[in-house]
Short mmCIF file of C-alpha atoms in Angstrom, two decimals:
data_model
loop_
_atom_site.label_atom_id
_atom_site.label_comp_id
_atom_site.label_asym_id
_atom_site.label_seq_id
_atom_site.Cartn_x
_atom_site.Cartn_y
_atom_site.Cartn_z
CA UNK A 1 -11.67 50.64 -17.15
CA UNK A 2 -10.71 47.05 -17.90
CA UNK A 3 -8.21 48.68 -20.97
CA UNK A 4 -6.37 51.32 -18.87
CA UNK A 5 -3.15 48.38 -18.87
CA UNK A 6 -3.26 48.05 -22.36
CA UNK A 7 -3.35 51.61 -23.30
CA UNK A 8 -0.38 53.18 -21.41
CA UNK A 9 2.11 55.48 -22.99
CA UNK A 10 5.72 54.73 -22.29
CA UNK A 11 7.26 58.28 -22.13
CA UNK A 12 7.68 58.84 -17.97
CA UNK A 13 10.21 61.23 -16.12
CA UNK A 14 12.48 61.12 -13.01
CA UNK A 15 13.04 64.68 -11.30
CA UNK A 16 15.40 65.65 -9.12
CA UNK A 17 16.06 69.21 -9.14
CA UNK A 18 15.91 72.03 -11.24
CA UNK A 19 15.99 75.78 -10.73
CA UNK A 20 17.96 76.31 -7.65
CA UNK A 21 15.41 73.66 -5.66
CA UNK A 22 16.61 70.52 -4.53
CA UNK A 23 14.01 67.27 -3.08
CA UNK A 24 14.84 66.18 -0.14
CA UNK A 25 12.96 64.07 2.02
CA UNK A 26 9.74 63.31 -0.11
CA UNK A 27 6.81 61.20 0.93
CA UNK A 28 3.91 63.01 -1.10
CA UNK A 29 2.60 64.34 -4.50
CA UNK A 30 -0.27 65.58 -4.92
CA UNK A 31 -2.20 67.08 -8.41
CA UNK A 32 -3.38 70.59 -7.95
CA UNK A 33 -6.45 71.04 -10.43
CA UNK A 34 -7.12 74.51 -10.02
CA UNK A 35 -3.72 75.72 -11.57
CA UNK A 36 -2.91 72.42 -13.24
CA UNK A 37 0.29 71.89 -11.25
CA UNK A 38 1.64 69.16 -8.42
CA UNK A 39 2.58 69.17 -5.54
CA UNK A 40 5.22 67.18 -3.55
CA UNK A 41 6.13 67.24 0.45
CA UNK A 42 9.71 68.11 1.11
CA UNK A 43 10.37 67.88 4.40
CA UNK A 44 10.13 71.98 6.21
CA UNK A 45 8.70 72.97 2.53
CA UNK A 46 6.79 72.11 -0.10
CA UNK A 47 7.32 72.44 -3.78
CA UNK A 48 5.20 72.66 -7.07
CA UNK A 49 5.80 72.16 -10.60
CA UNK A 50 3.47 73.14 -13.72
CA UNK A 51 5.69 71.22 -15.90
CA UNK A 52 5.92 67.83 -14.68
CA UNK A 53 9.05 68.71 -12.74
CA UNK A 54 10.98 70.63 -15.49
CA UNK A 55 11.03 73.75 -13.32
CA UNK A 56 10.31 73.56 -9.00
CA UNK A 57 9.39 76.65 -7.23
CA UNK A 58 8.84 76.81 -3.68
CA UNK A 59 5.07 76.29 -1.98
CA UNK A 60 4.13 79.04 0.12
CA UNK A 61 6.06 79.10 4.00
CA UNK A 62 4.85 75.72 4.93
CA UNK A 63 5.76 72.20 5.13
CA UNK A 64 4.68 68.09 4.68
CA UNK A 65 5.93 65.38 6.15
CA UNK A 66 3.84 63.13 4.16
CA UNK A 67 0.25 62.78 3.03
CA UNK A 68 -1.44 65.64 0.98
CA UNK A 69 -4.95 66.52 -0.52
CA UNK A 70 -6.74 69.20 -2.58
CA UNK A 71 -10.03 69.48 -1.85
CA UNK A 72 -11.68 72.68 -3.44
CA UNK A 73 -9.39 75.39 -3.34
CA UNK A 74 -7.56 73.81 -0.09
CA UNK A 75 -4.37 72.19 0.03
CA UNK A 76 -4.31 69.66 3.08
CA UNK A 77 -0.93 68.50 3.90
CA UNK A 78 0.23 66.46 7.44
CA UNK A 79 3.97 67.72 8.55
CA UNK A 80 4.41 65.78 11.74
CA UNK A 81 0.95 64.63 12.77
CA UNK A 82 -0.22 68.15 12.36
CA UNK A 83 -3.10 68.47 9.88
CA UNK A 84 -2.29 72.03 7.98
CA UNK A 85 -5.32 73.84 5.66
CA UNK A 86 -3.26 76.04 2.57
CA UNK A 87 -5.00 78.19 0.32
CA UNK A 88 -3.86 77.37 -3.20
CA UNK A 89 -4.34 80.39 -4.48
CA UNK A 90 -2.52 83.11 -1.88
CA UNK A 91 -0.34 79.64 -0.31
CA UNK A 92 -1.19 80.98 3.13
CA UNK A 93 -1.88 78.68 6.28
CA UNK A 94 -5.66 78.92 6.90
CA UNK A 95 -6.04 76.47 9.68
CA UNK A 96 -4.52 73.36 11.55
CA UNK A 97 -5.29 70.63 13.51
CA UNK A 98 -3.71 68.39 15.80
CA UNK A 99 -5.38 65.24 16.42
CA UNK A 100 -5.62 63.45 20.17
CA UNK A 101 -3.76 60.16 20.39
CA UNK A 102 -2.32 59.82 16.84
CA UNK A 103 1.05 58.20 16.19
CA UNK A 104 1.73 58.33 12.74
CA UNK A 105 -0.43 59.96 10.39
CA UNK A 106 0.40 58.98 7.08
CA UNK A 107 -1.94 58.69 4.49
CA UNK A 108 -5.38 60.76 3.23
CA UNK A 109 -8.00 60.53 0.62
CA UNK A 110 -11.20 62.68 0.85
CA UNK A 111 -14.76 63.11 -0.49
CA UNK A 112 -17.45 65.56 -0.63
CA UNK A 113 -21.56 65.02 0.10
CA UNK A 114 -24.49 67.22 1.03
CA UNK A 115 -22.94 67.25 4.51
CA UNK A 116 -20.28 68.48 3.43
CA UNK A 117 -15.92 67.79 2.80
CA UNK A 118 -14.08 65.37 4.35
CA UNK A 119 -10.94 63.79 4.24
CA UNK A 120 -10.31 60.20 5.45
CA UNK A 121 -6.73 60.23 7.51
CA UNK A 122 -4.58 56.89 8.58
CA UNK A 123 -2.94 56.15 11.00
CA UNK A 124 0.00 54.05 10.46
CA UNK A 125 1.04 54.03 14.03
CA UNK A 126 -2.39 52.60 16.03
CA UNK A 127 -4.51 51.26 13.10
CA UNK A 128 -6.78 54.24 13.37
CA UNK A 129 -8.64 55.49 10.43
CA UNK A 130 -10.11 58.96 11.11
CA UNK A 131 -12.73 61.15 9.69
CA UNK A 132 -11.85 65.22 9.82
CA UNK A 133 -14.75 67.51 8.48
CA UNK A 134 -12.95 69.89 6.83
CA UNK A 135 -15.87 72.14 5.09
CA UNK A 136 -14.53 74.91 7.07
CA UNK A 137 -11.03 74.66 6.78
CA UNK A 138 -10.07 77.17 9.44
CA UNK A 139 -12.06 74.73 11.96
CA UNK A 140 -11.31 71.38 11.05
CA UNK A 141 -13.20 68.64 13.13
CA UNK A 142 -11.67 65.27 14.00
CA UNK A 143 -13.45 62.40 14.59
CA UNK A 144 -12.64 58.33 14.82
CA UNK A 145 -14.12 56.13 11.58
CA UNK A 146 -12.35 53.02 12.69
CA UNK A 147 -10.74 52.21 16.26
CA UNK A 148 -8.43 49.76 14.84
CA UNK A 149 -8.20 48.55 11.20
CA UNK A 150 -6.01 45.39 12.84
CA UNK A 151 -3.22 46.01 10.07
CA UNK A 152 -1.29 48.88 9.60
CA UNK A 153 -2.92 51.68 7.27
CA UNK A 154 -1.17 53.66 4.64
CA UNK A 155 -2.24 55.07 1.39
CA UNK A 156 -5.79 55.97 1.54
CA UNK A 157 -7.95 57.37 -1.87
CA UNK A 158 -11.88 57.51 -1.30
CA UNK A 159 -14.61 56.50 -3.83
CA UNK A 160 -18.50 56.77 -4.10
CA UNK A 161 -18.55 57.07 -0.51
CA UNK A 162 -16.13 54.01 0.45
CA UNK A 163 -12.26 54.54 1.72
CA UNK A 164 -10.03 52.22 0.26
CA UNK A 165 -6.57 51.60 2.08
CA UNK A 166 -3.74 50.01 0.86
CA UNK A 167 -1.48 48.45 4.24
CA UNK A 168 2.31 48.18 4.83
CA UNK A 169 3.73 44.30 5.91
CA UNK A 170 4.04 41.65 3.61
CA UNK A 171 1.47 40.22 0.80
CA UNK A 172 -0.51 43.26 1.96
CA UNK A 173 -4.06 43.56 2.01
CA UNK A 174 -6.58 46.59 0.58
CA UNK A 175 -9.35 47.58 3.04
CA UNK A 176 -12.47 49.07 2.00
CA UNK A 177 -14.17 50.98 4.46
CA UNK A 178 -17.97 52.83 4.51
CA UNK A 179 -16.90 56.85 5.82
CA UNK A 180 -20.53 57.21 7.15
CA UNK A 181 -20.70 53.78 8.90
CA UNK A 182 -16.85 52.39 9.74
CA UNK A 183 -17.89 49.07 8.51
CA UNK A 184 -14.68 47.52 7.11
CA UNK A 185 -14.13 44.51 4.55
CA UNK A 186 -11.10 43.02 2.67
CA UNK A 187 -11.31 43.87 -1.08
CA UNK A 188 -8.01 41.83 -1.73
CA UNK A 189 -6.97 39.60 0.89
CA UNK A 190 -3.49 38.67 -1.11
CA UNK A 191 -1.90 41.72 -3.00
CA UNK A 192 1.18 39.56 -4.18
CA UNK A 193 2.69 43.09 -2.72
CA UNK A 194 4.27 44.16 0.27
CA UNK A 195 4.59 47.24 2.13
CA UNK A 196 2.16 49.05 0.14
CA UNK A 197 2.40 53.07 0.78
CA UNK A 198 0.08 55.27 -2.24
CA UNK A 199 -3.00 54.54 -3.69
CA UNK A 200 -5.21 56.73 -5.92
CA UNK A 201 -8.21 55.98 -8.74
CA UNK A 202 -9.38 56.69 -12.26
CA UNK A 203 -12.47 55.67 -13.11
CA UNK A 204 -12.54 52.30 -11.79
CA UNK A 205 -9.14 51.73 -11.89
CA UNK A 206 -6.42 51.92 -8.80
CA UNK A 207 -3.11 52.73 -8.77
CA UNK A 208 -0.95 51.20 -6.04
CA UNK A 209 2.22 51.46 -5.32
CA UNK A 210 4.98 49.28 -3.05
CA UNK A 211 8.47 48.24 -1.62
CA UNK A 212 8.20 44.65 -2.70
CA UNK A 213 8.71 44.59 -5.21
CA UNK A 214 9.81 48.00 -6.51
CA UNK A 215 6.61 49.14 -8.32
CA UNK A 216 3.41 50.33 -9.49
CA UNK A 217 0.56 47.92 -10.30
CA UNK A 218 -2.69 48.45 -11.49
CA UNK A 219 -6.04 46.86 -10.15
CA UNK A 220 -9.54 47.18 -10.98
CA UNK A 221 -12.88 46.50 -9.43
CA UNK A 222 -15.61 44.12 -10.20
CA UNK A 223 -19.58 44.63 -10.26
CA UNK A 224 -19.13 42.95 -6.45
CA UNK A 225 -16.35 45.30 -5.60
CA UNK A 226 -13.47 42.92 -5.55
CA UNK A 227 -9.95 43.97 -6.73
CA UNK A 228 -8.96 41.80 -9.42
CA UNK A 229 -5.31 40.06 -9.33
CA UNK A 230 -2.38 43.64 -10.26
CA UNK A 231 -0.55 44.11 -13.79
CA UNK A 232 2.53 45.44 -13.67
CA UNK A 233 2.81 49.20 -15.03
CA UNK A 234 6.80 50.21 -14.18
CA UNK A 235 9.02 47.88 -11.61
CA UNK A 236 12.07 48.23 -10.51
CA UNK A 237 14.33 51.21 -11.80
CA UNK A 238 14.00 54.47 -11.49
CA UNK A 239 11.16 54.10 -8.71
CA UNK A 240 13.03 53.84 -5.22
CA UNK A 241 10.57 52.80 -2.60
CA UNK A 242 7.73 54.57 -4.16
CA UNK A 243 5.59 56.38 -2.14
CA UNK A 244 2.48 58.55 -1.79
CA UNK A 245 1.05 59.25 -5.60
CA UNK A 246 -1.39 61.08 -7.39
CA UNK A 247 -3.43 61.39 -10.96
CA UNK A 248 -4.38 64.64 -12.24
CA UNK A 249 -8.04 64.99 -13.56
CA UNK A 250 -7.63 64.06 -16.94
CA UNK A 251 -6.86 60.91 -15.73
CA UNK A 252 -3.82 60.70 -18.19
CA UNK A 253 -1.06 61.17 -16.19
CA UNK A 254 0.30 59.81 -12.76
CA UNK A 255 3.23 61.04 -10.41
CA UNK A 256 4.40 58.76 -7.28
CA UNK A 257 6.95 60.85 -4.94
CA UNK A 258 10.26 57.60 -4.58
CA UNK A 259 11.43 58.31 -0.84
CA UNK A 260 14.57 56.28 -1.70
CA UNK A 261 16.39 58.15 -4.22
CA UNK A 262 14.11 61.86 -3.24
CA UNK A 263 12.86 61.73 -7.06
CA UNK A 264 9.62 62.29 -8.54
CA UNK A 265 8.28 59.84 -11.49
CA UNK A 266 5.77 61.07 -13.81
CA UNK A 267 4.07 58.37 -16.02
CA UNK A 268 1.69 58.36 -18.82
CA UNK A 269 -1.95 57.17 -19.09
CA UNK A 270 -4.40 57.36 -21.48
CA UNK A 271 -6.41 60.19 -22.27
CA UNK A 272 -10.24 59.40 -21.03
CA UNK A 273 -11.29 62.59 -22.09
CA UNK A 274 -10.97 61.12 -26.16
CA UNK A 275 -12.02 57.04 -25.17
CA UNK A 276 -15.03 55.56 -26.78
CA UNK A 277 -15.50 51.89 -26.17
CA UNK A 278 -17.11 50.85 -28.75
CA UNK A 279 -18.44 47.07 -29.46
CA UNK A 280 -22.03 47.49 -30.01
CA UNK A 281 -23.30 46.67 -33.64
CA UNK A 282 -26.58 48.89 -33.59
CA UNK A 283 -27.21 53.14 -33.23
CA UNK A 284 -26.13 54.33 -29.75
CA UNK A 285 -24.63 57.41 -28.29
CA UNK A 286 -24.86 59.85 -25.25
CA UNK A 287 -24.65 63.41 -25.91
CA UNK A 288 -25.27 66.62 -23.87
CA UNK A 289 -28.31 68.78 -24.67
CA UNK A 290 -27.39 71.86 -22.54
CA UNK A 291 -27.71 70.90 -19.04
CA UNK A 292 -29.23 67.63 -19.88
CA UNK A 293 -28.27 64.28 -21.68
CA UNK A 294 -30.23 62.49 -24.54
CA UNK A 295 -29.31 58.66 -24.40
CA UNK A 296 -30.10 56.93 -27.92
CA UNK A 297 -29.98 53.18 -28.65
CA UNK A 298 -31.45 51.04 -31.52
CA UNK A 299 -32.58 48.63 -28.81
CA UNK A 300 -33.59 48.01 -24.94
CA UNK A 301 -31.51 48.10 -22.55
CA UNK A 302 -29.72 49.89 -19.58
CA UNK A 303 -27.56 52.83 -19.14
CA UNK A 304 -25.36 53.01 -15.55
CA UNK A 305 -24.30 56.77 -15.17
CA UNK A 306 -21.20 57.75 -12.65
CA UNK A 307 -20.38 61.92 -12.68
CA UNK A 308 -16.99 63.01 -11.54
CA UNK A 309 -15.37 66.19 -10.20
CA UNK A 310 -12.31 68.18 -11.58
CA UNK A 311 -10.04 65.64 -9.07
CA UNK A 312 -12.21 62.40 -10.40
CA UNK A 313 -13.66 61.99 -7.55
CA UNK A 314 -17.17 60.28 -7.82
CA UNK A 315 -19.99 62.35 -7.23
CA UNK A 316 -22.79 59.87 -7.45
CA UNK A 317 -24.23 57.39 -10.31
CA UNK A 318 -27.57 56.23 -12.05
CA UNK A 319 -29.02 53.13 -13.78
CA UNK A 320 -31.77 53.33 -16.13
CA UNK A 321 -33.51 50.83 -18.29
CA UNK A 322 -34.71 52.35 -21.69
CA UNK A 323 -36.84 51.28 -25.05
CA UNK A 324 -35.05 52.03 -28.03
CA UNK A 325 -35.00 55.76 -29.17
CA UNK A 326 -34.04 58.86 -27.68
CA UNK A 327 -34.60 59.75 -24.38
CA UNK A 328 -33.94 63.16 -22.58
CA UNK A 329 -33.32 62.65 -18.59
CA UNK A 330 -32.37 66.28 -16.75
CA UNK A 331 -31.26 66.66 -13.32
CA UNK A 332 -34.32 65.64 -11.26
CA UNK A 333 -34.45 62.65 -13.70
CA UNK A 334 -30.79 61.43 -12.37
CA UNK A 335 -29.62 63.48 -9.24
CA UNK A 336 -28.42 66.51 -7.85
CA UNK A 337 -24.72 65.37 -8.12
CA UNK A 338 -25.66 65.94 -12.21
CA UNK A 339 -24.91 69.52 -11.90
CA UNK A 340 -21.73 69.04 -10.45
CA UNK A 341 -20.34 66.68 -12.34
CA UNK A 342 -17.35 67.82 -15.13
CA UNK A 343 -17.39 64.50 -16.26
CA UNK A 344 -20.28 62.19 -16.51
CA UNK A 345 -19.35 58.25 -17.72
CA UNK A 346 -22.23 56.58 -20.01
CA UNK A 347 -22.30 52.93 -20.27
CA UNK A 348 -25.27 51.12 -22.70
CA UNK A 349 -25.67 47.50 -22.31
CA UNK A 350 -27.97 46.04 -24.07
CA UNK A 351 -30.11 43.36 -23.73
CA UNK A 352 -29.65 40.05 -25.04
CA UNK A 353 -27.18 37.51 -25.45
CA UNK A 354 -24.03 37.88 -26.59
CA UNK A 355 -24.53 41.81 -26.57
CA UNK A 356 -21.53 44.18 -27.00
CA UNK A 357 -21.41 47.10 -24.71
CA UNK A 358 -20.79 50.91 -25.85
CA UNK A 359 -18.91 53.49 -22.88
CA UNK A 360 -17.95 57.02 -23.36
CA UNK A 361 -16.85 59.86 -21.51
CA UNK A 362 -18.77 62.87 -21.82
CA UNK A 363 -17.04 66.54 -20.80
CA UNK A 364 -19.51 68.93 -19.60
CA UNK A 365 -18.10 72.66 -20.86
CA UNK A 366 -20.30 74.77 -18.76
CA UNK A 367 -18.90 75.41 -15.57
CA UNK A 368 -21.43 76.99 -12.63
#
């Protein structure tokens, strides 16, 4: 979204410490859907708020050095090259990992497919990008996606199927990378940034965040997946070398764990779940109708369709050129990922010059 800049809220906190828990050490954050909480590494523990970091309690017995990811109901969290599996609900340790010939790992994203879930791991010590089916979390499988990236790999968030990673060193670059294949290509070539450490998305946006300068900028991607050139959301004080960060499903609000000053900054964005783009003179709108959608436009055109998870990640998307009227399209009509999908984007353009486009965000209430 194009107007995510534009649309930010100004209200953001710094945390330090509050009920008897102190940060110390803190690399990570990472949004917890399933209770609506975060969760940020601390060194030998981990801590989680529900109230963006009014009140800290204490995560279970474990620990995280630095990157962290929910997937399902399964905390992964990396304390000293060791890949740990938590349960979010009991906070026990269901399973570990340590992977052959790593150096540094730093940095995960993950996504799910008919194969299963996987998260996508760098390295920031060799280059290595690796691939760790984690459907059973208990028996994690490693596996090398890329050899060696030729920078050095940090912050790593996954969408529709492609890794993007954001690199440490000066004027950094963002990689994108294929999880099935290992093909690599440069997204942006020039960041303007350097040492890059956390990335994560919201519906076509990403969220990046680096040493030089002090910040967090905001990119988003083209119909040719390019980045385009960053704005600016918050520079300079109160982040302190920003690190690993995280957006909770809504997409309306961000975190980024500072590693210089052991704070945690919570920013506002806007609410997708209320957005209607509206620019289209003419009778269109996407509703549900049970477990299918009815599409209606006063002229031809073509609808693209992207579903989304509870953690936004991209389940799969859909183009379809209709006549004008109403037309029903169910699961077999779009994909499997339909059913899925808590949050299915709708955009109608038109056809014709000089055509305004019409985008919403539809929440599906029935949960399976």
């Amino acid at each position: 979204m194009k107007r995510l800049s534009s649309l930010l809220l100004c209200s953001a906190a710094c945390l330090t410490s509050a009920w008897g828990q102190t940060l110390t050490s803190i690399e990570a954050v990472e949004y917890e859907p399933n209770s609506d909480r975060w969760v940020v590494s601390n060194g030998s523990s981990m801590l989680v708020t529900a109230d963006e970091g009014v009140t800290w309690s204490t995560f279970g017995s474990g620990g995280a050095t630095h990157g962290m990811e929910v997937v399902g109901s399964t905390l992964f969290a990396i304390q000293n090259n060791v890949l740990r599996a938590y349960d979010v609900v009991t906070e026990d340790q269901i399973g570990s990992v340590i992977p052959i010939g790593v150096a540094f790992l730093n940095g995960m994203g993950s996504y799910s497919n008919d194969a299963g879930d996987f998260l996508v791991v760098s390295d920031f010590g060799t280059g290595r990008i690796l691939k760790v089916a984690v459907t059973d979390p208990t028996d994690m499988q490693v596996s090398t996606l890329v050899g060696n990236t030729g920078t050095t790999p940090n912050g790593v968030t996954v969408v529709d199927q492609t890794a993007y990673v954001v690199n440490w060193g000066g004027n950094a670059s963002v990689l994108a990378i294929n999880v099935e294949t290992g093909e690599q290509s440069t997204v942006l070539g020039n960041s303007g940034l350097g040492n890059c450490d956390g990335v994560d998305h919201v519906w076509g946006s990403f969220v990046v965040s680096s040493w030089s300068p002090q910040r967090l900028s905001l990119f988003t991607m083209d119909d040719e997946g390019a980045w385009s050139e960053g704005e600016t959301l918050v520079q300079g004080s109160p982040l302190s070398n920003p690190a690993d960060l995280s957006i909770n499903t809504a997409g309306d609000t961000y975190a980024v764990a500072c590693s210089g000053n052991n704070t945690v900054y919570f920013g506002n964005l806007m609410d997708w779940n209320d957005v209607t783009e509206w620019t289209a003179p003419f009778d269109t709108h996407a509703a549900w109708a049970g477990a299918h959608l009815d599409l209606t436009q006063a002229q031809d055109g073509q609808w693209t369709l992207c579903g989304f998870d509870l953690q936004g990640r991209q389940l799969g998307s859909h183009q379809v050129t209709l006549a004008q009227g109403t037309t029903r399209l169910s699961q077999s009509d779009i994909g499997a990922w339909l059913e899925r999908a808590r949050l299915v984007e709708a955009t109608f353009q038109p056809q014709g010059a000089h055509a305004g486009t019409f985008r919403t965000t539809l929440k599906q209430t029935v949960l399976h």
